[in-house]
Coordinates of C-alpha atoms in Angstrom, one line a residue:
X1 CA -26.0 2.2 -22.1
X2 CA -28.2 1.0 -19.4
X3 CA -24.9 -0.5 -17.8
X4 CA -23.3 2.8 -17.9
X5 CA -25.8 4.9 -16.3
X6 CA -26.0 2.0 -13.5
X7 CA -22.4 2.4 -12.9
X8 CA -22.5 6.5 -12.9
X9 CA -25.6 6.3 -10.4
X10 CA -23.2 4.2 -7.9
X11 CA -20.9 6.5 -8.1
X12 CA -23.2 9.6 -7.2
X13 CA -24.5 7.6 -4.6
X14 CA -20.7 6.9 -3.4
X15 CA -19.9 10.2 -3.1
X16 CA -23.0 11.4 -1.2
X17 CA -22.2 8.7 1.0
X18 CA -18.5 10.0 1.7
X19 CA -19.9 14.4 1.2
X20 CA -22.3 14.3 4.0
X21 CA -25.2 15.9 4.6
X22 CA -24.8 19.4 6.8
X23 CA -27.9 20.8 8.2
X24 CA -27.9 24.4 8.2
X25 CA -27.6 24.8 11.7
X26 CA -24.3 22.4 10.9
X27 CA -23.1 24.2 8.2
X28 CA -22.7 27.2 10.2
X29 CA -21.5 26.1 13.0
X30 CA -18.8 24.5 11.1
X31 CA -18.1 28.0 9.4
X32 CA -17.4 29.2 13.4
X33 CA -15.2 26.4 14.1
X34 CA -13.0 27.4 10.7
X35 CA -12.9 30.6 12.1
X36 CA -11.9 30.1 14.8
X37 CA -9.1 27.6 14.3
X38 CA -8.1 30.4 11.8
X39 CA -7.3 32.7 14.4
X40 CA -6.0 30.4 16.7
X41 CA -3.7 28.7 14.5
X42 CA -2.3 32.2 14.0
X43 CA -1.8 32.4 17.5
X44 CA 0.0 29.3 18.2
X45 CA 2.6 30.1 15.1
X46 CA 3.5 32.8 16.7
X47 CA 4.1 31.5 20.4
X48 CA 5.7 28.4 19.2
X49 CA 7.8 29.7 16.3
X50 CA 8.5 33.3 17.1
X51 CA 6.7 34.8 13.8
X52 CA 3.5 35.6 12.2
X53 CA 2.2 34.0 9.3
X54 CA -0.1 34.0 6.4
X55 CA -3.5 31.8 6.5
X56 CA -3.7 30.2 2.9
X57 CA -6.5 28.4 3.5
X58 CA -8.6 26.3 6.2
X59 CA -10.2 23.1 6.0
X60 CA -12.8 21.2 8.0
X61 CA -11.5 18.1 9.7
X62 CA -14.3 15.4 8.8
X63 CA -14.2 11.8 11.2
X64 CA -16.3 9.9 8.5
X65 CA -16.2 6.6 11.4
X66 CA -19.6 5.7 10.8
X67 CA -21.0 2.7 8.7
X68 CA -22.6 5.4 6.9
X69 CA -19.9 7.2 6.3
X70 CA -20.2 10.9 6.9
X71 CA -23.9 11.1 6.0
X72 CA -24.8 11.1 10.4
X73 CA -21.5 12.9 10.9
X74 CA -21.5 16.8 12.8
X75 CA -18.7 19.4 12.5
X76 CA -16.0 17.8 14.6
X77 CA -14.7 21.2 16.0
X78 CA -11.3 20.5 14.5
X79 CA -9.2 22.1 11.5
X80 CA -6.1 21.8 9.5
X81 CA -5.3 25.2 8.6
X82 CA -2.7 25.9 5.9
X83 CA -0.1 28.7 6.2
X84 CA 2.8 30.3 4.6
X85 CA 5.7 32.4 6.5
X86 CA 9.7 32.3 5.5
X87 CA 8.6 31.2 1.8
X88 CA 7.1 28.1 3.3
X89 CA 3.7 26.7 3.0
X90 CA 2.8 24.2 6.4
X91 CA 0.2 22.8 8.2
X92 CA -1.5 22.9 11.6
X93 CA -3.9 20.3 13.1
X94 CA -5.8 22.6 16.0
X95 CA -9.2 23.2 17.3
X96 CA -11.7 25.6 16.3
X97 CA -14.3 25.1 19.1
X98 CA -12.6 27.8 21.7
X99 CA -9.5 29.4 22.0
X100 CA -6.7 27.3 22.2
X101 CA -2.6 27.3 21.2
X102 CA -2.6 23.3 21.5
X103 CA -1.9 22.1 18.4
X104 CA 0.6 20.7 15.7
X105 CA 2.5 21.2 12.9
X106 CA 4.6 20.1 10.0
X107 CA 6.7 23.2 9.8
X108 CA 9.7 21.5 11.0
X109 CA 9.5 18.0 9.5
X110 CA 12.4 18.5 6.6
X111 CA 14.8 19.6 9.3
X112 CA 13.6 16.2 11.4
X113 CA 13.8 13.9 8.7
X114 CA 17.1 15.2 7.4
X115 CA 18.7 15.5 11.3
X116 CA 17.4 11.8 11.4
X117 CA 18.5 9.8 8.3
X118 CA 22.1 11.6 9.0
X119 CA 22.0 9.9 12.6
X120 CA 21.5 6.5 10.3
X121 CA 24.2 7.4 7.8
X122 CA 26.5 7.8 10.5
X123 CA 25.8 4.9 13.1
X124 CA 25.0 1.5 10.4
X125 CA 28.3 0.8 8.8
X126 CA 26.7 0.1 5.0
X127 CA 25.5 2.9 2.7
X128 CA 22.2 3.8 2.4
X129 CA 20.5 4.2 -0.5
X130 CA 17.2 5.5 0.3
X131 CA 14.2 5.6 2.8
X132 CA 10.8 5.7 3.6
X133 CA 9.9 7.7 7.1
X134 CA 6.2 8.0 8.1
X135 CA 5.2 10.2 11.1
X136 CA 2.0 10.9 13.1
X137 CA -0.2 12.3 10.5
X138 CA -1.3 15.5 12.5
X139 CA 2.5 16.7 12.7
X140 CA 4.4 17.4 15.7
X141 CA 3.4 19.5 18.9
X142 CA 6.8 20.2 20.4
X143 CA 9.7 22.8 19.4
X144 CA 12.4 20.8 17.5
X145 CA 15.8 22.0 19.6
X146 CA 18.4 19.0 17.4
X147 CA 16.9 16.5 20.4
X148 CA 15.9 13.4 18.4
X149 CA 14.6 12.0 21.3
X150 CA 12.2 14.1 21.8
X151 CA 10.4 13.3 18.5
X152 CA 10.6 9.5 18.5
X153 CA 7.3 9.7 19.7
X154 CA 5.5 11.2 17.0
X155 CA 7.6 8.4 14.5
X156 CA 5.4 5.5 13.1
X157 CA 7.8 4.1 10.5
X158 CA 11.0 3.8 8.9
X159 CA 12.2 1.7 6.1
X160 CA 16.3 1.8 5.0
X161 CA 17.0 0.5 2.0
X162 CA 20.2 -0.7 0.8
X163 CA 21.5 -2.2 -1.8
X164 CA 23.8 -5.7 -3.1
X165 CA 24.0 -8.3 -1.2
X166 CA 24.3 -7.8 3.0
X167 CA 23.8 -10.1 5.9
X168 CA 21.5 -8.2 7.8
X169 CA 21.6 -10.3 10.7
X170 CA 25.5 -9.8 11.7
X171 CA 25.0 -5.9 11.4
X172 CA 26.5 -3.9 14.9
X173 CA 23.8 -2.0 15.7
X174 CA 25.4 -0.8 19.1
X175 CA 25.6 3.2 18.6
X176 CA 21.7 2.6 17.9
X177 CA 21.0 0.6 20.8
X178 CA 19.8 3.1 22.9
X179 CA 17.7 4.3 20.1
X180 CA 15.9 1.2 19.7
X181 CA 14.9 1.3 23.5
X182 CA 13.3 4.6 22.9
X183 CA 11.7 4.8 20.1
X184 CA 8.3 2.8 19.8
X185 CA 7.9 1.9 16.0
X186 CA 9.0 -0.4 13.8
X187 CA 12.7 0.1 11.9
X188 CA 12.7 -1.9 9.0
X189 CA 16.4 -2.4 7.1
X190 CA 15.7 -3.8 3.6
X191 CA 18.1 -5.4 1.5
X192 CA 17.5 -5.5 -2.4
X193 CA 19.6 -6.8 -5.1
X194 CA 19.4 -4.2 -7.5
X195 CA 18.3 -0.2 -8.4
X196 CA 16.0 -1.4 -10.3
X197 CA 14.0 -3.7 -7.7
X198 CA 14.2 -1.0 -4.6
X199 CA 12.4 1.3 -6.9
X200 CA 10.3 -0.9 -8.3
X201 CA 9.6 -1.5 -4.2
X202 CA 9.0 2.2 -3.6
X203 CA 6.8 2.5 -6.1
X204 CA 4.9 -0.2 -5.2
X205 CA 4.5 1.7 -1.4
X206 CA 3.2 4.7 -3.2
X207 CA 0.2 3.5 -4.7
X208 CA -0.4 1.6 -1.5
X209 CA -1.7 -1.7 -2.8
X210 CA -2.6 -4.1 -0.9
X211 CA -4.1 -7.6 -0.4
X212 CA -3.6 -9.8 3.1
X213 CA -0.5 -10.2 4.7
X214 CA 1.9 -11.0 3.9
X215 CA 2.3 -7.7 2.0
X216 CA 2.7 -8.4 -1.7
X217 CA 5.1 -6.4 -1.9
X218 CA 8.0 -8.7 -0.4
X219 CA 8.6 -9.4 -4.3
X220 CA 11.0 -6.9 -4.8
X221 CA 12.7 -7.6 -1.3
X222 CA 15.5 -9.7 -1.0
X223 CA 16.3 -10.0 3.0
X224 CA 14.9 -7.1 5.8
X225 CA 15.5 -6.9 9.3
X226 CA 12.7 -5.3 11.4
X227 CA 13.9 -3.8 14.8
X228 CA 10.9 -3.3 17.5
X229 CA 11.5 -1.9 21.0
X230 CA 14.8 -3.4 21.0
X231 CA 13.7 -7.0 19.4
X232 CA 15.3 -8.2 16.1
X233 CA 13.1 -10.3 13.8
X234 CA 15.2 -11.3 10.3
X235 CA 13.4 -11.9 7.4
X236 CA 15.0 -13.5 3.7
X237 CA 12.6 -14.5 0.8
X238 CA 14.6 -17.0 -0.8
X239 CA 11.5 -19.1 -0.5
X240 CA 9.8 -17.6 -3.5
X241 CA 10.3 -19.6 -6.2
X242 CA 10.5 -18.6 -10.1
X243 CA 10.9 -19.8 -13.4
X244 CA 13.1 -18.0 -15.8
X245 CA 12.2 -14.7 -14.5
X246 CA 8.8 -15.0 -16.1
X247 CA 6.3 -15.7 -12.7
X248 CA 6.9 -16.0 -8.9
X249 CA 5.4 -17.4 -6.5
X250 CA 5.4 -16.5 -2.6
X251 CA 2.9 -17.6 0.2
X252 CA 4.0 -16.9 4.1
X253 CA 3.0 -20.4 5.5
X254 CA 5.3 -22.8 3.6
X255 CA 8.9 -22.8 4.6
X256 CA 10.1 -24.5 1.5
X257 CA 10.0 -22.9 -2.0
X258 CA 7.8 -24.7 -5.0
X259 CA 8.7 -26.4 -7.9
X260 CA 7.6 -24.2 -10.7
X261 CA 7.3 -26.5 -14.1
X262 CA 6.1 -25.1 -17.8
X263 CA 2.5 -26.5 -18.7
X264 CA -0.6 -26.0 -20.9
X265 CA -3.8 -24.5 -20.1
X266 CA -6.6 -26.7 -21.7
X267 CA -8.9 -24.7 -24.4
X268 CA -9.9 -21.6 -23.5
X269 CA -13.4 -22.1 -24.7
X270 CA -13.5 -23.7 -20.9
X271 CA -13.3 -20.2 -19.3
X272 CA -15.6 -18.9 -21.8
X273 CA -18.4 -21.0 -20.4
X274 CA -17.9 -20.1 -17.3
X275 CA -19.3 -16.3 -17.8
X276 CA -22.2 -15.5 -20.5
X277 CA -21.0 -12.1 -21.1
X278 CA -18.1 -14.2 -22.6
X279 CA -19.7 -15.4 -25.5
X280 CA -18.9 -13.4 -27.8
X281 CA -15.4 -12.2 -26.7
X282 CA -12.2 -12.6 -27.6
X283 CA -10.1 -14.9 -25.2
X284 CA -6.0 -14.7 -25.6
X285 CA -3.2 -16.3 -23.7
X286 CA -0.7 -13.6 -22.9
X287 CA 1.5 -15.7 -20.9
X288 CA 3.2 -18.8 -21.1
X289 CA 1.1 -21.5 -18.4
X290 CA 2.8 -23.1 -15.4
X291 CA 2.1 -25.6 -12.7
X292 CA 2.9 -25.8 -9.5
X293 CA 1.8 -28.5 -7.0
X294 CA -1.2 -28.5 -4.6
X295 CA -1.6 -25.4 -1.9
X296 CA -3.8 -25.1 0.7
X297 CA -2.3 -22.1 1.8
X298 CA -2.9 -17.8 0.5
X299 CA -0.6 -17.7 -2.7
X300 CA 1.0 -14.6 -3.9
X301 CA 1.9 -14.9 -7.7
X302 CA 3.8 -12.2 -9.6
X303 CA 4.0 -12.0 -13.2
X304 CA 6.5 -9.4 -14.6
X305 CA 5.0 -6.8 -17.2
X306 CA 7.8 -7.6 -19.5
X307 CA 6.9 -11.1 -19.9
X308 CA 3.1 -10.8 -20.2
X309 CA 2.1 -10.2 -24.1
X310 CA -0.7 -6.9 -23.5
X311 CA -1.1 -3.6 -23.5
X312 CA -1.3 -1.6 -19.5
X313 CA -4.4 -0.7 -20.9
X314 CA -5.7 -4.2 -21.7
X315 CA -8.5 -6.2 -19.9
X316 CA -6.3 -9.2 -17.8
X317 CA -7.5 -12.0 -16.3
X318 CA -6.2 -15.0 -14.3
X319 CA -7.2 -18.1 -15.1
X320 CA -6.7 -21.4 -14.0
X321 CA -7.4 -25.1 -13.5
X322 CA -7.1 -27.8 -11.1
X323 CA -9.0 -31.2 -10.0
X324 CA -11.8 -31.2 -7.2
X325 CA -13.1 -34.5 -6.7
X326 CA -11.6 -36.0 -9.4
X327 CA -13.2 -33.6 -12.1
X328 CA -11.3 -31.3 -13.9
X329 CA -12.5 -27.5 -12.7
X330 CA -11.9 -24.0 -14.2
X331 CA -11.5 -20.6 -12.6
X332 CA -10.9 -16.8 -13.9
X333 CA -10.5 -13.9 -11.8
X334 CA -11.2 -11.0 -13.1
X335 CA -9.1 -7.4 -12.8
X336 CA -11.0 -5.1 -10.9
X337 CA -9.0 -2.2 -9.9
X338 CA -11.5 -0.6 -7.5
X339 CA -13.0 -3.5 -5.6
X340 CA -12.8 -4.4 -2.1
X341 CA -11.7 -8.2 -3.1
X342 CA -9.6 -7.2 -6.0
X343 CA -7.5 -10.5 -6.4
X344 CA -4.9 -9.2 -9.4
X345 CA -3.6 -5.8 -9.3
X346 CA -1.2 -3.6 -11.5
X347 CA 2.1 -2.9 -9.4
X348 CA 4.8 -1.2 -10.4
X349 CA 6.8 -3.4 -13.0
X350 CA 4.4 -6.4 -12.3
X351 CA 0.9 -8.3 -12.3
X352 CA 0.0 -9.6 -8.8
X353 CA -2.6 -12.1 -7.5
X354 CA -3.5 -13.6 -5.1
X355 CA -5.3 -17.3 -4.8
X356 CA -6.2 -20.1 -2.9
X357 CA -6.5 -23.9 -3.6
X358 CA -7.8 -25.7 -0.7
X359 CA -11.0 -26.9 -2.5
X360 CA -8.7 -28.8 -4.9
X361 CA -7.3 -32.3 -4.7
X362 CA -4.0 -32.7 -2.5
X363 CA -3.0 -34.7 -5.6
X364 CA -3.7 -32.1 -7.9
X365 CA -1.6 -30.0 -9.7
X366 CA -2.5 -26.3 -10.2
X367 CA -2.0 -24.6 -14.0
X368 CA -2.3 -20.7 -14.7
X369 CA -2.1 -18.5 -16.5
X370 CA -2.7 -15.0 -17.7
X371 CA -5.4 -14.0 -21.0
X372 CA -6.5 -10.9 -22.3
X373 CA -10.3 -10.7 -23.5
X374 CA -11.1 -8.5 -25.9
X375 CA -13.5 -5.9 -25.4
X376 CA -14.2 -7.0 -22.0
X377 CA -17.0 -5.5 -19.9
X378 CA -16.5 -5.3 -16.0
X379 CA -19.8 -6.6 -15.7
X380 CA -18.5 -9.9 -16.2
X381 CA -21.4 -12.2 -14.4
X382 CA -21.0 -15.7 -13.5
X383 CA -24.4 -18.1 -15.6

């Protein structure tokens, strides 16, 4: 109990942290600047587009920049007002502070990201199965007039995905040549084996996990090409290694894939005594143990979902075991979806971590695992 309401009083003190604190004087003048941006949001609809519409709502953009998040923050003076005309509901990004028609919107971005993926279609000679497209997140200040040029600018990202087996690298990317000069962001080209791992991939971007590069997502990729300001850079990931579809195992640094061999993790009454609140759990092995030689480097290891004996719902942890000095040593991570230095994460159709070795032995090998522990609490602190 005391444990709970420790945890809830974070929280509250979290979300004061990220509300604010408006004086009065603040709060008012924020209530001018929403008013404002109201009216001229309005305004610059109907000088841009030609027609009037209909305010849905307006909201106070908040620049929360500070190490103290918005406590010491004021009214920045800018909104994003939502609107509705021609059975459409889109946004505007403008100022509130004065009257002003400078501002942008999302009210042509389908058109945009339709006209663009077509240009794709028709200029790379493989099929395209899907895409990702990220833009500048306040939306677009110029008319759209079929130009794609003109809103290259306002393009952050794109990701093509294709799928079976294509060499990338040989592709004629001549009609986009003049393209690639222009625009200023990346263009990734992703190649993927199957459906099943591009979607696992997409998915994976949605919830936006993350640890250190390189981005744990590359499990699902097979090769990419990324295109920058006219520079090629190809990428493959034959270099992660697996064993019988059941864990993989990735790190950046090392050009050469590991040997990945089947192994036993020692009693688990070793991890128990690591952690007091462990006494009187319940420790299971939900996964078979492997070993793979000595690392210095950041490794990424995957463990399907399908292979791992627990519930989505389950407490994991990874464990595992190595020699430092001679002198056989134990470790267990613990799955924290919400911290900062989460180190195993639920992705899509897969487990993920990520360790480093360097305080082992060179001539050590490393053996992990996954357990489940029954019951577990997340205040799982070290004796």
């Amino acid at each position: 109990m005391l444990r709970r309401k420790k945890h809830i009083l974070i929280v509250l003190m979290i979300l004061f942290l990220l509300t604010g604190c408006y004086s009065s004087e603040d709060k008012k003048l924020a209530e001018q600047y929403k008013k404002q941006g109201k009216i001229n949001a309005i305004n610059y609809v109907n000088e841009k587009y030609g027609f009037n519409a209909k305010v849905k709502s307006v909201k106070e953009e908040v620049n929360c920049s500070s190490v103290w998040g918005c406590m010491d923050s004021r009214p920045s003076g800018d909104v994003i007002v939502k609107l509705n005309a021609n059975e459409k509901d889109f946004l505007v990004y403008i100022t509130g502070k004065e009257e002003s028609i400078d501002a942008y919107d999302d009210y042509q971005m389908d058109e945009i990201e339709k006209d663009l993926i077509a240009f794709f279609k028709n200029n790379i000679s493989i099929d395209l199965y899907d895409y990702n497209l990220s833009f500048n997140s306040k939306g677009i200040k110029e008319y759209y007039d079929n130009n794609l040029e003109t809103m290259l600018s306002y393009m952050m990202g794109l990701e093509l995905y294709y799928i079976g087996e294509k060499n990338l690298n040989e592709l004629n990317l001549n009609k986009i040549e003049n393209f690639l000069q222009t625009y200023k962001g990346t263009l990734d080209l992703i190649s993927f084996k199957t459906k099943e791992k591009c979607n696992d991939y997409k998915n994976a971007k949605i919830k936006n996990v993350s640890l250190s590069s390189p981005n744990m997502k590359n499990i699902y990729k097979d090769t990419s090409l990324r295109l920058y300001q006219g520079e090629k850079t190809f990428y493959n990931y034959d270099n992660i290694s697996d064993y019988n579809n059941e864990v993989y195992v990735y790190s950046s640094k090392d050009d050469n894939s590991y040997t990945i061999s089947s192994s036993n993790l020692d009693n688990l009454s070793h991890y128990r005594e690591l952690y007091s609140d462990l006494e009187d759990k319940k420790l299971e092995q939900v996964t078979n143990a492997y070993s793979i030689p000595y690392s210095s480097s950041f490794l990424y290891i995957y463990f399907p979902k399908n292979k791992v004996n627990a519930k989505e719902y389950d407490n994991i942890f990874f464990v595992s075991e190595c020699y430092v000095n001679g002198e056989k040593n134990y470790y267990i991570d613990s799955y924290f979806g919400l911290e900062s230095n989460i180190k195993i994460g639920s992705v899509g159709n897969y487990y993920i971590v990520q360790e480093r070795y360097s305080q082992c032995d060179t001539n050590s090998e490393i053996v992990f695992g996954l357990i489940k522990i029954s019951n577990a609490s997340y205040d799982v602190n070290p004796v």
